[in-house]
XYZ file of N, CA and C in Angstrom:
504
model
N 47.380 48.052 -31.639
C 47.314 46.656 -32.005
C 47.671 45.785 -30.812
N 48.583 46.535 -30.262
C 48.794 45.617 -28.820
C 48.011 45.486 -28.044
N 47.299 46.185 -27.537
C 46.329 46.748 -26.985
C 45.180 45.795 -27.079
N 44.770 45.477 -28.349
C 43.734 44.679 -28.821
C 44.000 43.171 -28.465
N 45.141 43.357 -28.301
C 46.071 41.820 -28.236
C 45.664 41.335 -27.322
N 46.320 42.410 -25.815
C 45.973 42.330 -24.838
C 44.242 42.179 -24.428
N 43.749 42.298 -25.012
C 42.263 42.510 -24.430
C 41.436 40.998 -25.237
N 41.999 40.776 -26.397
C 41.644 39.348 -26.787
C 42.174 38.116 -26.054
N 43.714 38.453 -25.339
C 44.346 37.590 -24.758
C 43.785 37.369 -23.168
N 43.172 38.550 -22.652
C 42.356 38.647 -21.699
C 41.049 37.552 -21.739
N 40.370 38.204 -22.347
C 39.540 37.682 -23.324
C 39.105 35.980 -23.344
N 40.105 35.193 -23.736
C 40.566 34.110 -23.856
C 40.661 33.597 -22.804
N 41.724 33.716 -21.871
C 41.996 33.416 -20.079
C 40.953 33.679 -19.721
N 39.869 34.706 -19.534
C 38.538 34.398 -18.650
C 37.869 33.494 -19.600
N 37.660 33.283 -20.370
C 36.822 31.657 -20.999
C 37.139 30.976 -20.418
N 38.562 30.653 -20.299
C 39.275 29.654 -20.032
C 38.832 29.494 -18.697
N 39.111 30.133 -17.629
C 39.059 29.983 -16.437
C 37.533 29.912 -15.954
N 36.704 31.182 -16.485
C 35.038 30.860 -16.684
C 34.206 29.704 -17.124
N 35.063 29.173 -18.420
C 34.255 28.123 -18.927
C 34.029 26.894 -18.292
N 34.856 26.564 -18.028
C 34.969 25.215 -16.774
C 34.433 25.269 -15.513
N 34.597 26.344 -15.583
C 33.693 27.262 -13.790
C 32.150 27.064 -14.004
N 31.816 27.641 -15.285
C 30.459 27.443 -15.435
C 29.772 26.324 -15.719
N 30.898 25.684 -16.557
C 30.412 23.838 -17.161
C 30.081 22.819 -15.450
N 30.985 23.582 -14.687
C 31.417 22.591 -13.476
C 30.169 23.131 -12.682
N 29.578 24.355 -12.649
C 28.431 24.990 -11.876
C 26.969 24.381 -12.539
N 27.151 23.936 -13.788
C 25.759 23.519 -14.663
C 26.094 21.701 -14.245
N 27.069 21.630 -14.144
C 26.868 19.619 -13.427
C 26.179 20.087 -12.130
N 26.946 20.479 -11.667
C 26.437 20.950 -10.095
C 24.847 21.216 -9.857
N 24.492 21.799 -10.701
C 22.990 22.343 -10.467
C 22.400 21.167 -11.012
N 22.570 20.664 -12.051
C 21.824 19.151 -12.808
C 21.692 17.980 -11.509
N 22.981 18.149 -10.814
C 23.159 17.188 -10.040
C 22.318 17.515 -8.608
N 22.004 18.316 -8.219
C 21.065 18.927 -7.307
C 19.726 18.404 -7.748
N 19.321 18.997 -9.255
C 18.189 18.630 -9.854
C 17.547 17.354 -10.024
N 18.334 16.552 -10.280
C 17.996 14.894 -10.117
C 18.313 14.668 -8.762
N 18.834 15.205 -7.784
C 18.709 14.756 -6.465
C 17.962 15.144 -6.093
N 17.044 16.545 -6.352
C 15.906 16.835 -5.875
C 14.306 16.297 -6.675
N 14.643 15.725 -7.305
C 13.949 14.932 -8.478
C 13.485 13.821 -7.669
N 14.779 12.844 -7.386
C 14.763 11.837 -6.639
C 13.824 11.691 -5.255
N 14.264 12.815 -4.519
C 13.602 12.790 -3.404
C 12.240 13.234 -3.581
N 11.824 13.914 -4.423
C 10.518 14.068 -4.573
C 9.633 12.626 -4.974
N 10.516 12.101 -6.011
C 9.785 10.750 -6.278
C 9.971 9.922 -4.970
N 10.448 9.820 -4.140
C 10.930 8.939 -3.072
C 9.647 9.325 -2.460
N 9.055 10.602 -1.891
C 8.451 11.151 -0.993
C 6.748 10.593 -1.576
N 6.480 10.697 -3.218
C 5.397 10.557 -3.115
C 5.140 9.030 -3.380
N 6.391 8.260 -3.241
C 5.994 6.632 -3.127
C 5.927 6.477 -1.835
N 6.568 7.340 -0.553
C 6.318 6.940 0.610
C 4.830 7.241 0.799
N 4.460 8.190 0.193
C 2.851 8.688 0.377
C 1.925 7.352 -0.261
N 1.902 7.181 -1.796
C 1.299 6.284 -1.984
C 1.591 4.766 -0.949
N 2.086 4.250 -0.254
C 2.892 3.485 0.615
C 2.103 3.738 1.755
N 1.956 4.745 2.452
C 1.387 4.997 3.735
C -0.385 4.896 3.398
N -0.923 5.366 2.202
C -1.794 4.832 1.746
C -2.622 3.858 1.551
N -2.107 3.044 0.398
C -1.695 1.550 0.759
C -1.702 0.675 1.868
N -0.715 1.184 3.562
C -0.767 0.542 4.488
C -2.175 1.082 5.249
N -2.574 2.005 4.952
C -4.074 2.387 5.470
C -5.090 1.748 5.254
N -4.711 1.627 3.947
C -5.633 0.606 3.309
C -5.857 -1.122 3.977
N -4.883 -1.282 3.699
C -4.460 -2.767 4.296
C -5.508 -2.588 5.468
N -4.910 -1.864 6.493
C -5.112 -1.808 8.015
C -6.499 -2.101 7.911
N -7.465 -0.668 7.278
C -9.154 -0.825 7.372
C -9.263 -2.280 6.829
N -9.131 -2.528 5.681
C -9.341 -4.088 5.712
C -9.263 -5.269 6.671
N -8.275 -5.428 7.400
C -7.997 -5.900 8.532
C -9.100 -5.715 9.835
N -8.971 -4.597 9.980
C -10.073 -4.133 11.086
C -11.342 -4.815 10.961
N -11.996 -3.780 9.350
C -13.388 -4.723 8.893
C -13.438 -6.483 8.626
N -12.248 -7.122 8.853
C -12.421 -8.535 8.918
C -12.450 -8.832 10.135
N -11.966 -7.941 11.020
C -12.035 -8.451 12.890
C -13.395 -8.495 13.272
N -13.977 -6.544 12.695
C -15.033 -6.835 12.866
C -16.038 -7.584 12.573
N -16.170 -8.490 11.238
C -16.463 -8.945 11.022
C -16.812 -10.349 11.739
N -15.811 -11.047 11.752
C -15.442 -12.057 12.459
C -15.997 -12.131 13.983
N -16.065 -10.904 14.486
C -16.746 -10.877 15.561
C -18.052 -10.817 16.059
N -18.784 -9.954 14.666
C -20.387 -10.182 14.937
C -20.778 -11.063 13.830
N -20.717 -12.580 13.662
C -20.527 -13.353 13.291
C -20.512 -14.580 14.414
N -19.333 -14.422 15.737
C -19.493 -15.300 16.499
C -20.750 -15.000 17.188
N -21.288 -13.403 17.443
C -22.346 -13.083 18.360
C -23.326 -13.657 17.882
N -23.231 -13.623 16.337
C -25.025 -14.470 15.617
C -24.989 -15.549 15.623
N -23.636 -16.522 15.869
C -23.868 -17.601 16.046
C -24.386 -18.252 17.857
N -23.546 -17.722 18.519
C -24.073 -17.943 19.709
C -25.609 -17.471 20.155
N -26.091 -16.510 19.614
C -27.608 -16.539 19.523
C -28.264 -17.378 19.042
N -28.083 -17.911 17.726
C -28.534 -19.444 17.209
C -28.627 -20.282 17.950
N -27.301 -20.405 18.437
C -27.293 -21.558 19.430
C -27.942 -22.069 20.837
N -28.039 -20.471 20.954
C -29.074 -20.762 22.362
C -30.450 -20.968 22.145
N -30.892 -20.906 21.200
C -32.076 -21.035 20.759
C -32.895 -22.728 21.371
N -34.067 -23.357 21.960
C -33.941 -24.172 22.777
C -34.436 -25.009 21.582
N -34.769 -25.289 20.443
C -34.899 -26.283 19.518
C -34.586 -25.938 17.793
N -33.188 -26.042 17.752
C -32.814 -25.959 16.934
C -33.168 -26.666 15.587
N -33.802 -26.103 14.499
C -34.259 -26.443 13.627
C -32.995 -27.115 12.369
N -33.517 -27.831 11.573
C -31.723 -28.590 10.695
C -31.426 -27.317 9.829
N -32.812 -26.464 9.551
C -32.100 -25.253 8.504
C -31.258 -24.047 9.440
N -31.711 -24.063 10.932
C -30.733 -23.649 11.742
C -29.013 -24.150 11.823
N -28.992 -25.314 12.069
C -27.696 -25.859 11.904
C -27.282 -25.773 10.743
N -27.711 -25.780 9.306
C -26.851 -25.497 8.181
C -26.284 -24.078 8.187
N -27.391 -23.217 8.520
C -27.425 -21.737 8.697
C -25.748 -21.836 9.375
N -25.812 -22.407 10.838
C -24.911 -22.409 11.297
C -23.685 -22.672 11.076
N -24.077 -24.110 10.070
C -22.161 -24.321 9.279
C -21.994 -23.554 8.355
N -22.610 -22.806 7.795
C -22.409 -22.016 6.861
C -21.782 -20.750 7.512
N -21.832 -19.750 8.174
C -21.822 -18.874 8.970
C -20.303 -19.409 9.406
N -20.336 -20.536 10.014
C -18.891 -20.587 10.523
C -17.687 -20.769 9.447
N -18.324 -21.257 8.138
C -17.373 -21.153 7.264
C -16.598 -19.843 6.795
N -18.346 -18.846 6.836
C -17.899 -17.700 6.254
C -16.882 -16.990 7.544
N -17.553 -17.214 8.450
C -16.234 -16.422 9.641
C -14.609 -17.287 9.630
N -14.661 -18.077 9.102
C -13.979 -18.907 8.997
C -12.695 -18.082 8.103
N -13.296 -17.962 6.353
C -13.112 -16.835 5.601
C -12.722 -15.540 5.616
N -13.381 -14.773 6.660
C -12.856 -13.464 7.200
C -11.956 -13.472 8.070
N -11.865 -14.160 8.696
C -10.355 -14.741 9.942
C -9.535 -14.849 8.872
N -9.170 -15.519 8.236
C -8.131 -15.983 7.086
C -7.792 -14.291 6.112
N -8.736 -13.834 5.841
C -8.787 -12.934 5.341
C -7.963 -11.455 6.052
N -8.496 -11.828 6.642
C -7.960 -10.676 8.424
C -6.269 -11.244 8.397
N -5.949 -12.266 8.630
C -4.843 -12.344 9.400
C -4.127 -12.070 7.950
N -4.488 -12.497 6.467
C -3.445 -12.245 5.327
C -3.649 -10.576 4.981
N -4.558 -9.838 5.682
C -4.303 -8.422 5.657
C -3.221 -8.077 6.489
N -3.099 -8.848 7.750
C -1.682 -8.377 8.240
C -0.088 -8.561 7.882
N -0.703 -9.874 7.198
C 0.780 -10.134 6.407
C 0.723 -9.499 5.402
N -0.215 -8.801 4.677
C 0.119 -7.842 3.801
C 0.931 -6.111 4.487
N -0.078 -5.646 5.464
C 0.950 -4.822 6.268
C 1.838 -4.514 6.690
N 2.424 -5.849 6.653
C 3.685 -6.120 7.533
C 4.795 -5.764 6.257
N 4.278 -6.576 4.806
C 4.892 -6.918 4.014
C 5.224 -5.669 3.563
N 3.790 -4.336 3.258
C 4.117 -3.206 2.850
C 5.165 -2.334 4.228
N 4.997 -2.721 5.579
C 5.760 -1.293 6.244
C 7.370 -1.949 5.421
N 7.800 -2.976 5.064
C 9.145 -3.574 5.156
C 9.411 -2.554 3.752
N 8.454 -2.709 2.476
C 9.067 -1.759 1.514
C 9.077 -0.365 1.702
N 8.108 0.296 2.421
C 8.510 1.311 2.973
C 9.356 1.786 3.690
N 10.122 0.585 4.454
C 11.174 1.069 5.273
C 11.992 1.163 4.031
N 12.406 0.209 2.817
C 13.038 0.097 1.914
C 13.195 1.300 1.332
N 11.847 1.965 0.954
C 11.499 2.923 0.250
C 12.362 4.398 0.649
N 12.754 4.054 2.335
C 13.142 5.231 2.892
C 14.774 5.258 3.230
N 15.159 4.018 3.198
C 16.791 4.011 2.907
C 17.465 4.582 1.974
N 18.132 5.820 2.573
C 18.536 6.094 0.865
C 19.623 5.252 0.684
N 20.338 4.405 1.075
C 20.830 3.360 0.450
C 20.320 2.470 -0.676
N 18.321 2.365 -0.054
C 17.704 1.205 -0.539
C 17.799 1.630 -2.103
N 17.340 2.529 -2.449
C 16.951 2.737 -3.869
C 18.507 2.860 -4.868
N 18.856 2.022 -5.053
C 20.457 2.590 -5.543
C 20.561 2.898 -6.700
N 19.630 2.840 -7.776
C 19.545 3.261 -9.059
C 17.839 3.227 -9.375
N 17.776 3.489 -10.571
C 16.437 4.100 -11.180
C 15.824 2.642 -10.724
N 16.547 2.106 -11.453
C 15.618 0.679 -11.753
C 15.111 -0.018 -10.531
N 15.697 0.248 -9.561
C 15.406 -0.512 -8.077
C 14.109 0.543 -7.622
N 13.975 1.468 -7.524
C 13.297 2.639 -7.794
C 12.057 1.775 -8.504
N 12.100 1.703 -9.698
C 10.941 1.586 -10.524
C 10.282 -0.278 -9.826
N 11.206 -1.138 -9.627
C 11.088 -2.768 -9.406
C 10.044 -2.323 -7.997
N 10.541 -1.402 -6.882
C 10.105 -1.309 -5.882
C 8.446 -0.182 -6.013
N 8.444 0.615 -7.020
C 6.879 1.063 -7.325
C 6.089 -0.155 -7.777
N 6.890 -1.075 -9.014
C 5.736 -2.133 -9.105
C 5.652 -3.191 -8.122
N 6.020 -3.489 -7.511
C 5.977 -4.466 -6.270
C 4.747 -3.385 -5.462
N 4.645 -2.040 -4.650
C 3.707 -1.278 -4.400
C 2.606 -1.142 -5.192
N 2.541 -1.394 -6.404
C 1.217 -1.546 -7.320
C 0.727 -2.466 -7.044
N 1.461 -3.792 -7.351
C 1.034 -5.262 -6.659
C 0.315 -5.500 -5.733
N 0.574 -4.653 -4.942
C 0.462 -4.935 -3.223
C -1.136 -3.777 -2.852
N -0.999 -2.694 -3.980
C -2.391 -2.274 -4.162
C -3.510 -2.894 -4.802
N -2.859 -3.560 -5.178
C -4.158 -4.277 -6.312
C -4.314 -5.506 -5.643
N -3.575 -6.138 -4.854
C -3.898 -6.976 -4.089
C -5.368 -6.807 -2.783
N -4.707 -5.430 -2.253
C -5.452 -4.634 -1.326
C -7.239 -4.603 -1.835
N -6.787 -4.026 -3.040
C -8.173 -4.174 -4.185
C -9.135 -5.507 -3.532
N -8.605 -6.640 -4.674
C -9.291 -8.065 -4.469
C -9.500 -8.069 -2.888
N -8.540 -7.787 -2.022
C -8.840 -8.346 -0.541
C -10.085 -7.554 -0.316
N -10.198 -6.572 -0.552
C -11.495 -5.536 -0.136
C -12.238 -5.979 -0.647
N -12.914 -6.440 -1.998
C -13.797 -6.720 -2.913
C -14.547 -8.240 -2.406
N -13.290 -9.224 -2.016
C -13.544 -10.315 -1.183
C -14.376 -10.451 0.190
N -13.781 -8.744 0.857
C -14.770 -8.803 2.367
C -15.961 -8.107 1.690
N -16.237 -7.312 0.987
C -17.577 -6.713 0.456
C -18.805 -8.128 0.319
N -17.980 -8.877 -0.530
C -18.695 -10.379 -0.708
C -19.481 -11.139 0.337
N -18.039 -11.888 1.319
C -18.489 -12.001 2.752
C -19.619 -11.530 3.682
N -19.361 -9.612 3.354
C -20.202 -8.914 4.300
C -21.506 -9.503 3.738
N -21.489 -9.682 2.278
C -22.936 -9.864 1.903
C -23.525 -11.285 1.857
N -22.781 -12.227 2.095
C -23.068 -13.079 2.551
C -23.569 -13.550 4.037
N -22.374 -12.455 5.019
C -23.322 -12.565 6.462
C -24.498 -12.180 6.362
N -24.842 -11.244 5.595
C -26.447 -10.239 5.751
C -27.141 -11.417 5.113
N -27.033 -12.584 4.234
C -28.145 -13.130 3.652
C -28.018 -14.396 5.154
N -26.915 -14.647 5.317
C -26.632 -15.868 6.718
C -27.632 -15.337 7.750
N -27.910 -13.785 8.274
C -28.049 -13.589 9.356
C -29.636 -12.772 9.069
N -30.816 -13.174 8.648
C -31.699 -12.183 8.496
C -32.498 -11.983 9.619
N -32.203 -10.505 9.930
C -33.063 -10.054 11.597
C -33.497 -9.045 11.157
């Protein structure tokens, strides 16, 4: 009977000493788990983010370019030695639209600029200090995609407006 005593009383003391060991090893691992949780979500908003600023960028570019063979069709107009009046409308028109893609161009860079700043955000692990800053800072990156959207959809327009401005 003692015996049994001893081995229940055993028994008991390793719970004791186990149980808390193991409760304290299962925070531990949870707490790994949402930290590795975290950084995974961190990693694929930096991805969608670098995306995004890719995006931006080609937009930007295709408004430079834009903007640039635009001045070339106008200075061909212009040299032309008797300029006709549907020439000169041609012409204010054309400069409006380059006009348009300049504007367009330079608010793609302030969009770039605007996305590397949440990405730097994105990468502080200070920045994100709870879920919710986390989630405020994906929809602000949605924003800023769907913005990207319209800006693209806007130079598609343009482009097709130079092609009817410029028929060669």
């Amino acid at each position: 009977m003692l015996r049994r005593y001893a081995v229940v009383a055993a028994g008991v003391a390793a719970f004791a000493v186990l149980g808390p060991t193991s409760t304290l090893t299962a925070q531990v691992s949870a707490a790994q788990q949402a930290q590795q949780q975290q950084m995974q979500r961190m990693q694929e908003q930096l991805q969608r983010l670098d995306e995004s600023v890719q995006r931006m960028t080609r937009i930007q570019e295709r408004a430079h370019e834009m903007e640039q063979l635009m001045l070339r069709d106008m200075e061909r107009i212009r040299t032309q030695e008797h300029l006709q009046l549907q020439d000169q409308e041609r012409l204010r028109q054309q400069e409006q639209v380059r006009t348009m893609a300049h504007s367009l161009g330079v608010a793609a860079g302030e969009m770039t600029q605007a996305m590397h700043g949440l990405r730097q955000m994105a990468q502080d692990p200070g920045g994100a200090l709870n879920r919710e800053m986390e989630q405020e800072m994906e929809r602000l990156r949605e924003h800023m995609q769907q913005a990207s959207e319209q800006m693209e959809a806007g130079l598609r327009v343009m482009e097709q407006l130079r092609e009817r401005l410029n028929p060669t």
